PDB file of C-alpha atoms and ligand atoms in Angstrom:
ATOM      1  CA  MET A   1      20.825  88.695 140.419  1.00 43.00           C
ATOM      2  CA  PRO A   2      19.760  89.629 136.924  1.00 48.00           C
ATOM      3  CA  GLU A   3      17.037  92.153 136.286  1.00 48.00           C
ATOM      4  CA  GLY A   4      13.756  90.686 134.991  1.00 55.00           C
ATOM      5  CA  ASP A   5      12.728  87.136 134.104  1.00 73.00           C
ATOM      6  CA  GLY A   6      13.039  87.221 130.278  1.00 86.00           C
ATOM      7  CA  PRO A   7      15.618  85.436 128.201  1.00 94.00           C
ATOM      8  CA  SER A   8      19.203  86.485 128.501  1.00 97.00           C
ATOM      9  CA  ILE A   9      22.562  85.508 127.038  1.00 98.00           C
ATOM     10  CA  LEU A  10      25.962  84.814 128.627  1.00 98.00           C
ATOM     11  CA  VAL A  11      29.111  84.992 126.498  1.00 98.00           C
ATOM     12  CA  VAL A  12      32.100  83.121 127.959  1.00 98.00           C
ATOM     13  CA  CYS A  13      35.453  83.800 126.267  1.00 98.00           C
ATOM     14  CA  ALA A  14      39.134  83.202 126.925  1.00 96.00           C
ATOM     15  CA  HIS A  15      40.657  86.625 126.123  1.00 96.00           C
ATOM     16  CA  PRO A  16      39.595  90.256 125.976  1.00 97.00           C
ATOM     17  CA  ASP A  17      38.693  90.950 122.287  1.00 97.00           C
ATOM     18  CA  ASP A  18      37.271  87.385 121.696  1.00 98.00           C
ATOM     19  CA  GLU A  19      33.843  88.798 122.687  1.00 98.00           C
ATOM     20  CA  CYS A  20      33.997  91.246 119.784  1.00 98.00           C
ATOM     21  CA  LEU A  21      35.661  88.958 117.239  1.00 98.00           C
ATOM     22  CA  GLY A  22      33.374  85.975 117.809  1.00 98.00           C
ATOM     23  CA  ALA A  23      30.117  87.396 119.077  1.00 98.00           C
ATOM     24  CA  GLY A  24      30.258  91.260 118.846  1.00 98.00           C
ATOM     25  CA  GLY A  25      27.402  91.283 116.363  1.00 98.00           C
ATOM     26  CA  ALA A  26      25.339  88.809 118.423  1.00 98.00           C
ATOM     27  CA  ILE A  27      25.866  90.901 121.541  1.00 98.00           C
ATOM     28  CA  ALA A  28      24.856  94.205 119.860  1.00 98.00           C
ATOM     29  CA  VAL A  29      21.857  92.701 118.031  1.00 98.00           C
ATOM     30  CA  HIS A  30      20.351  91.283 121.218  1.00 98.00           C
ATOM     31  CA  ALA A  31      21.216  94.279 123.407  1.00 98.00           C
ATOM     32  CA  ASN A  32      19.432  96.436 120.777  1.00 97.00           C
ATOM     33  CA  ALA A  33      16.377  94.195 121.155  1.00 97.00           C
ATOM     34  CA  GLY A  34      16.373  94.622 124.943  1.00 97.00           C
ATOM     35  CA  ILE A  35      17.699  91.108 125.630  1.00 97.00           C
ATOM     36  CA  PRO A  36      20.365  91.308 128.364  1.00 98.00           C
ATOM     37  CA  VAL A  37      23.807  90.020 127.436  1.00 98.00           C
ATOM     38  CA  ASP A  38      26.508  89.391 130.036  1.00 98.00           C
ATOM     39  CA  VAL A  39      30.172  88.533 129.295  1.00 98.00           C
ATOM     40  CA  LEU A  40      32.599  86.454 131.375  1.00 98.00           C
ATOM     41  CA  CYS A  41      36.240  86.696 130.231  1.00 97.00           C
ATOM     42  CA  LEU A  42      38.570  84.164 131.808  1.00 95.00           C
ATOM     43  CA  THR A  43      41.876  86.035 131.432  1.00 95.00           C
ATOM     44  CA  GLY A  44      42.919  89.658 131.617  1.00 96.00           C
ATOM     45  CA  ASN A  45      45.071  92.415 133.179  1.00 96.00           C
ATOM     46  CA  ASP A  46      44.669  96.103 133.975  1.00 97.00           C
ATOM     47  CA  THR A  47      45.131  97.329 130.418  1.00 97.00           C
ATOM     48  CA  ARG A  48      43.163  94.681 128.663  1.00 97.00           C
ATOM     49  CA  ASN A  49      40.274  94.719 131.164  1.00 97.00           C
ATOM     50  CA  ARG A  50      39.989  98.454 130.734  1.00 98.00           C
ATOM     51  CA  GLU A  51      39.777  97.977 126.993  1.00 98.00           C
ATOM     52  CA  LEU A  52      37.331  95.113 127.470  1.00 98.00           C
ATOM     53  CA  LYS A  53      34.990  97.270 129.589  1.00 98.00           C
ATOM     54  CA  ASP A  54      35.156 100.068 126.959  1.00 98.00           C
ATOM     55  CA  ALA A  55      34.275  97.619 124.231  1.00 98.00           C
ATOM     56  CA  ALA A  56      31.481  96.037 126.310  1.00 98.00           C
ATOM     57  CA  HIS A  57      30.012  99.498 126.852  1.00 98.00           C
ATOM     58  CA  VAL A  58      29.905 100.171 123.114  1.00 98.00           C
ATOM     59  CA  LEU A  59      28.231  96.742 122.472  1.00 98.00           C
ATOM     60  CA  GLY A  60      25.641  97.243 125.217  1.00 98.00           C
ATOM     61  CA  VAL A  61      26.752  94.471 127.589  1.00 98.00           C
ATOM     62  CA  ARG A  62      24.794  94.397 130.889  1.00 98.00           C
ATOM     63  CA  HIS A  63      27.223  92.670 133.336  1.00 97.00           C
ATOM     64  CA  MET A  64      30.974  92.265 132.634  1.00 98.00           C
ATOM     65  CA  TYR A  65      32.796  89.565 134.681  1.00 97.00           C
ATOM     66  CA  CYS A  66      36.503  90.237 134.372  1.00 96.00           C
ATOM     67  CA  SER A  67      39.547  88.221 135.500  1.00 93.00           C
ATOM     68  CA  PHE A  68      43.255  88.912 136.165  1.00 92.00           C
ATOM     69  CA  ARG A  69      44.537  85.486 135.092  1.00 90.00           C
ATOM     70  CA  GLU A  70      47.283  85.007 132.512  1.00 87.00           C
ATOM     71  CA  ASP A  71      46.691  82.711 129.558  1.00 82.00           C
ATOM     72  CA  PHE A  72      48.477  79.689 130.939  1.00 76.00           C
ATOM     73  CA  ASP A  73      46.417  79.710 134.070  1.00 78.00           C
ATOM     74  CA  VAL A  74      43.266  78.761 132.159  1.00 76.00           C
ATOM     75  CA  ASP A  75      42.500  75.227 133.264  1.00 72.00           C
ATOM     76  CA  GLU A  76      39.805  72.955 134.758  1.00 68.00           C
ATOM     77  CA  SER A  77      39.876  74.803 138.100  1.00 74.00           C
ATOM     78  CA  LEU A  78      37.927  77.577 136.410  1.00 87.00           C
ATOM     79  CA  LYS A  79      34.759  75.491 136.175  1.00 90.00           C
ATOM     80  CA  ARG A  80      33.325  76.909 139.366  1.00 92.00           C
ATOM     81  CA  GLU A  81      33.898  80.492 138.090  1.00 94.00           C
ATOM     82  CA  VAL A  82      31.895  79.702 135.017  1.00 97.00           C
ATOM     83  CA  VAL A  83      29.226  77.955 137.102  1.00 96.00           C
ATOM     84  CA  ASP A  84      28.945  81.051 139.342  1.00 96.00           C
ATOM     85  CA  ALA A  85      28.449  83.317 136.308  1.00 97.00           C
ATOM     86  CA  ILE A  86      25.720  80.990 134.997  1.00 97.00           C
ATOM     87  CA  LEU A  87      23.955  80.972 138.347  1.00 97.00           C
ATOM     88  CA  LEU A  88      24.126  84.785 138.586  1.00 97.00           C
ATOM     89  CA  SER A  89      23.216  85.612 134.964  1.00 97.00           C
ATOM     90  CA  ARG A  90      20.788  82.695 134.528  1.00 97.00           C
ATOM     91  CA  PRO A  91      21.101  82.762 130.745  1.00 97.00           C
ATOM     92  CA  GLU A  92      18.800  80.904 128.319  1.00 96.00           C
ATOM     93  CA  ILE A  93      21.768  80.432 125.963  1.00 97.00           C
ATOM     94  CA  VAL A  94      25.584  80.564 126.396  1.00 98.00           C
ATOM     95  CA  ILE A  95      27.875  81.619 123.573  1.00 98.00           C
ATOM     96  CA  THR A  96      31.480  80.378 123.705  1.00 98.00           C
ATOM     97  CA  HIS A  97      34.470  79.148 121.732  1.00 98.00           C
ATOM     98  CA  SER A  98      34.417  76.095 119.492  1.00 98.00           C
ATOM     99  CA  PRO A  99      36.231  72.950 120.673  1.00 96.00           C
ATOM    100  CA  MET A 100      37.617  72.777 117.104  1.00 95.00           C
ATOM    101  CA  ASP A 101      39.443  76.126 117.505  1.00 95.00           C
ATOM    102  CA  TYR A 102      43.198  76.071 116.925  1.00 94.00           C
ATOM    103  CA  ASN A 103      43.891  78.059 120.119  1.00 94.00           C
ATOM    104  CA  ARG A 104      44.359  75.873 123.159  1.00 91.00           C
ATOM    105  CA  ALA A 105      42.921  78.454 125.592  1.00 92.00           C
ATOM    106  CA  HIS A 106      39.817  78.719 123.389  1.00 95.00           C
ATOM    107  CA  VAL A 107      39.445  74.934 123.342  1.00 94.00           C
ATOM    108  CA  THR A 108      39.906  74.773 127.151  1.00 92.00           C
ATOM    109  CA  CYS A 109      37.291  77.514 127.559  1.00 94.00           C
ATOM    110  CA  SER A 110      34.819  75.547 125.366  1.00 95.00           C
ATOM    111  CA  HIS A 111      35.248  72.402 127.437  1.00 93.00           C
ATOM    112  CA  LEU A 112      34.965  74.325 130.705  1.00 94.00           C
ATOM    113  CA  VAL A 113      31.641  75.771 129.539  1.00 96.00           C
ATOM    114  CA  ASP A 114      30.333  72.323 128.573  1.00 94.00           C
ATOM    115  CA  GLU A 115      31.089  71.068 132.026  1.00 92.00           C
ATOM    116  CA  ALA A 116      29.907  74.173 133.843  1.00 95.00           C
ATOM    117  CA  VAL A 117      26.551  74.157 131.993  1.00 95.00           C
ATOM    118  CA  GLU A 118      25.985  70.589 133.189  1.00 92.00           C
ATOM    119  CA  TRP A 119      27.048  71.310 136.808  1.00 92.00           C
ATOM    120  CA  ALA A 120      25.084  74.561 137.091  1.00 93.00           C
ATOM    121  CA  SER A 121      21.902  72.520 136.426  1.00 91.00           C
ATOM    122  CA  HIS A 122      22.488  70.065 139.294  1.00 89.00           C
ATOM    123  CA  VAL A 123      19.688  70.585 141.803  1.00 86.00           C
ATOM    124  CA  THR A 124      21.654  68.324 144.152  1.00 86.00           C
ATOM    125  CA  LEU A 125      24.495  70.845 144.294  1.00 88.00           C
ATOM    126  CA  TYR A 126      22.835  74.250 143.956  1.00 91.00           C
ATOM    127  CA  PRO A 127      19.477  75.267 145.432  1.00 90.00           C
ATOM    128  CA  ASP A 128      19.426  77.964 142.729  1.00 92.00           C
ATOM    129  CA  ALA A 129      20.516  75.498 139.933  1.00 92.00           C
ATOM    130  CA  HIS A 130      19.943  76.840 136.462  1.00 92.00           C
ATOM    131  CA  ARG A 131      19.481  74.969 133.218  1.00 92.00           C
ATOM    132  CA  VAL A 132      20.957  76.493 130.031  1.00 94.00           C
ATOM    133  CA  LYS A 133      18.947  75.517 126.984  1.00 93.00           C
ATOM    134  CA  ARG A 134      21.563  75.784 124.260  1.00 96.00           C
ATOM    135  CA  VAL A 135      25.260  76.511 123.799  1.00 97.00           C
ATOM    136  CA  TYR A 136      26.410  78.373 120.681  1.00 98.00           C
ATOM    137  CA  HIS A 137      29.973  77.974 119.423  1.00 98.00           C
ATOM    138  CA  MET A 138      31.377  81.087 117.796  1.00 98.00           C
ATOM    139  CA  GLU A 139      34.196  81.546 115.298  1.00 98.00           C
ATOM    140  CA  ILE A 140      37.382  83.531 115.925  1.00 95.00           C
ATOM    141  CA  ASN A 141      40.184  82.578 113.500  1.00 92.00           C
ATOM    142  CA  SER A 142      39.116  78.973 112.909  1.00 93.00           C
ATOM    143  CA  LEU A 143      36.022  78.849 110.730  1.00 97.00           C
ATOM    144  CA  HIS A 144      33.228  76.304 111.187  1.00 97.00           C
ATOM    145  CA  SER A 145      33.187  73.869 108.284  1.00 96.00           C
ATOM    146  CA  ARG A 146      29.401  73.384 108.758  1.00 96.00           C
ATOM    147  CA  PRO A 147      27.850  76.400 110.491  1.00 96.00           C
ATOM    148  CA  GLN A 148      24.180  75.902 111.500  1.00 96.00           C
ATOM    149  CA  VAL A 149      23.178  79.474 112.257  1.00 96.00           C
ATOM    150  CA  MET A 150      24.133  82.671 110.378  1.00 97.00           C
ATOM    151  CA  LEU A 151      23.126  85.702 112.436  1.00 98.00           C
ATOM    152  CA  ASP A 152      22.498  88.858 110.297  1.00 98.00           C
ATOM    153  CA  ILE A 153      24.660  91.549 111.895  1.00 98.00           C
ATOM    154  CA  GLY A 154      24.523  94.097 109.088  1.00 98.00           C
ATOM    155  CA  ALA A 155      22.717  96.659 111.249  1.00 98.00           C
ATOM    156  CA  VAL A 156      25.347  96.616 113.991  1.00 98.00           C
ATOM    157  CA  TYR A 157      28.550  95.939 112.091  1.00 98.00           C
ATOM    158  CA  GLY A 158      29.767  99.523 112.495  1.00 98.00           C
ATOM    159  CA  ARG A 159      29.211  99.313 116.238  1.00 98.00           C
ATOM    160  CA  VAL A 160      31.197  96.102 116.568  1.00 98.00           C
ATOM    161  CA  VAL A 161      34.131  97.726 114.668  1.00 98.00           C
ATOM    162  CA  LYS A 162      33.927 100.646 117.072  1.00 98.00           C
ATOM    163  CA  ALA A 163      33.987  98.194 120.024  1.00 98.00           C
ATOM    164  CA  LEU A 164      36.854  96.220 118.459  1.00 97.00           C
ATOM    165  CA  ARG A 165      38.883  99.445 118.208  1.00 96.00           C
ATOM    166  CA  LYS A 166      38.607  99.865 121.972  1.00 97.00           C
ATOM    167  CA  HIS A 167      41.033  96.925 122.258  1.00 96.00           C
ATOM    168  CA  ILE A 168      43.789  99.415 121.499  1.00 95.00           C
ATOM    169  CA  SER A 169      46.646  97.143 122.577  1.00 94.00           C
ATOM    170  CA  GLN A 170      45.589  94.538 119.967  1.00 91.00           C
ATOM    171  CA  MET A 171      44.650  96.698 117.014  1.00 88.00           C
ATOM    172  CA  ASP A 172      48.096  97.331 115.530  1.00 85.00           C
ATOM    173  CA  ARG A 173      49.121  93.675 115.645  1.00 87.00           C
ATOM    174  CA  ALA A 174      50.212  92.301 112.265  1.00 86.00           C
ATOM    175  CA  GLY A 175      49.065  95.332 110.308  1.00 89.00           C
ATOM    176  CA  GLY A 176      45.613  95.503 111.873  1.00 91.00           C
ATOM    177  CA  TYR A 177      44.975  91.794 111.343  1.00 94.00           C
ATOM    178  CA  TYR A 178      41.971  91.535 113.693  1.00 94.00           C
ATOM    179  CA  LEU A 179      39.942  94.299 112.034  1.00 95.00           C
ATOM    180  CA  LYS A 180      40.784  92.952 108.598  1.00 96.00           C
ATOM    181  CA  PHE A 181      39.873  89.417 109.611  1.00 96.00           C
ATOM    182  CA  TYR A 182      36.514  90.387 111.228  1.00 97.00           C
ATOM    183  CA  ASP A 183      35.655  92.447 108.137  1.00 97.00           C
ATOM    184  CA  ALA A 184      36.520  89.603 105.765  1.00 98.00           C
ATOM    185  CA  ARG A 185      34.906  86.799 107.779  1.00 98.00           C
ATOM    186  CA  THR A 186      31.612  88.584 108.392  1.00 98.00           C
ATOM    187  CA  ALA A 187      31.445  89.598 104.710  1.00 98.00           C
ATOM    188  CA  LEU A 188      32.047  85.906 103.669  1.00 98.00           C
ATOM    189  CA  ARG A 189      29.316  84.700 106.048  1.00 98.00           C
ATOM    190  CA  GLY A 190      27.057  87.447 104.700  1.00 97.00           C
ATOM    191  CA  VAL A 191      27.579  86.277 101.114  1.00 98.00           C
ATOM    192  CA  GLN A 192      26.847  82.694 102.201  1.00 97.00           C
ATOM    193  CA  SER A 193      23.609  83.574 103.940  1.00 96.00           C
ATOM    194  CA  GLY A 194      22.250  86.329 101.658  1.00 97.00           C
ATOM    195  CA  CYS A 195      22.834  89.393 103.834  1.00 97.00           C
ATOM    196  CA  ASP A 196      25.526  92.023 104.065  1.00 97.00           C
ATOM    197  CA  ARG A 197      27.242  90.719 107.185  1.00 98.00           C
ATOM    198  CA  ALA A 198      26.814  87.662 109.351  1.00 98.00           C
ATOM    199  CA  GLU A 199      28.338  85.787 112.324  1.00 98.00           C
ATOM    200  CA  ALA A 200      28.296  81.961 112.115  1.00 98.00           C
ATOM    201  CA  PHE A 201      27.575  79.605 114.964  1.00 98.00           C
ATOM    202  CA  ARG A 202      27.144  75.930 115.684  1.00 98.00           C
ATOM    203  CA  ILE A 203      24.576  74.868 118.270  1.00 97.00           C
ATOM    204  CA  VAL A 204      25.040  72.277 121.017  1.00 93.00           C
ATOM    205  CA  LEU A 205      22.145  70.960 123.050  1.00 89.00           C
ATOM    206  CA  PRO A 206      23.680  70.308 126.442  1.00 84.00           C
ATOM    207  CA  GLU A 207      23.462  66.807 127.817  1.00 78.00           C
ATOM    208  CA  HIS A 208      21.932  66.851 131.254  1.00 75.00           C
ATOM    209  CA  ALA A 209      22.886  63.409 132.548  1.00 71.00           C
ATOM    210  CA  GLY A 210      22.091  61.757 135.819  1.00 66.00           C
ATOM    211  CA  PRO A 211      18.987  61.607 137.992  1.00 65.00           C
ATOM    212  CA  PHE A 212      19.083  65.278 138.988  1.00 68.00           C
ATOM    213  CA  TYR A 213      16.541  66.735 136.633  1.00 69.00           C
ATOM    214  CA  PRO A 214      12.790  66.640 137.258  1.00 69.00           C
ATOM    215  CA  LYS A 215      12.462  68.365 133.866  1.00 69.00           C
ATOM    216  CA  ASN A 216      13.910  65.263 132.179  1.00 70.00           C
ATOM    217  CA  ALA A 217      10.758  63.248 133.106  1.00 73.00           C
ATOM    218  CA  THR A 218       8.635  62.354 130.117  1.00 76.00           C
ATOM    219  CA  SER A 219       5.728  59.950 129.523  1.00 81.00           C
ATOM    220  CA  ARG A 220       6.849  58.936 125.997  1.00 88.00           C
ATOM    221  CA  LEU A 221       9.756  59.398 123.634  1.00 83.00           C
ATOM    222  CA  VAL A 222       7.910  60.341 120.452  1.00 86.00           C
TER     223      VAL A 222
HETATM  224 ZN1  LIG B   3      41.354  84.455 122.301  1.00 84.55          ZN
END
């Protein structure tokens, strides 16, 4: 169970290095502020999980949930694993991939999180049901056309680059593509939002459907 009752964040990503590329700044900013951040990564192997743990250590991640699945194994059956992480970490918000991403595993991960957030809140299924307040969609290679939140990551940018470099097996790909892209994208988002560096997100307010939620009771609509 998590330490303390304050707000916390869970990042759910498809591959080791997505946590840095999409939300490395968000993780470091909140860890710096004493807000616990946990990460669940749905695929991995010995090498990449070792790199992931090194990167998570640099960013200040509290709990790291690793997996040994290959890419093509990411499917709907993972919902329970995401639910378990939500019930353990009990996050106020979840950060994950965008359903508009070009990468199929990222899209699948995004849909899994949507479903898991809903299921984790079912008091009929889990005595320790937990309700996530908001889901944030991060950017990796596909940029949001209409971002709603630009998080100023100027103070932690160097730390994210250091964490990204821990993913040694990925850093030489295509002439250091990932570092170049993270550099360029966070600079672009910084220009757009009036700071040196930023990470962009879109926010989803989870739909909690069905008669399972006492907290849905209200005496009026406006
Ligand atoms: Zn990925």
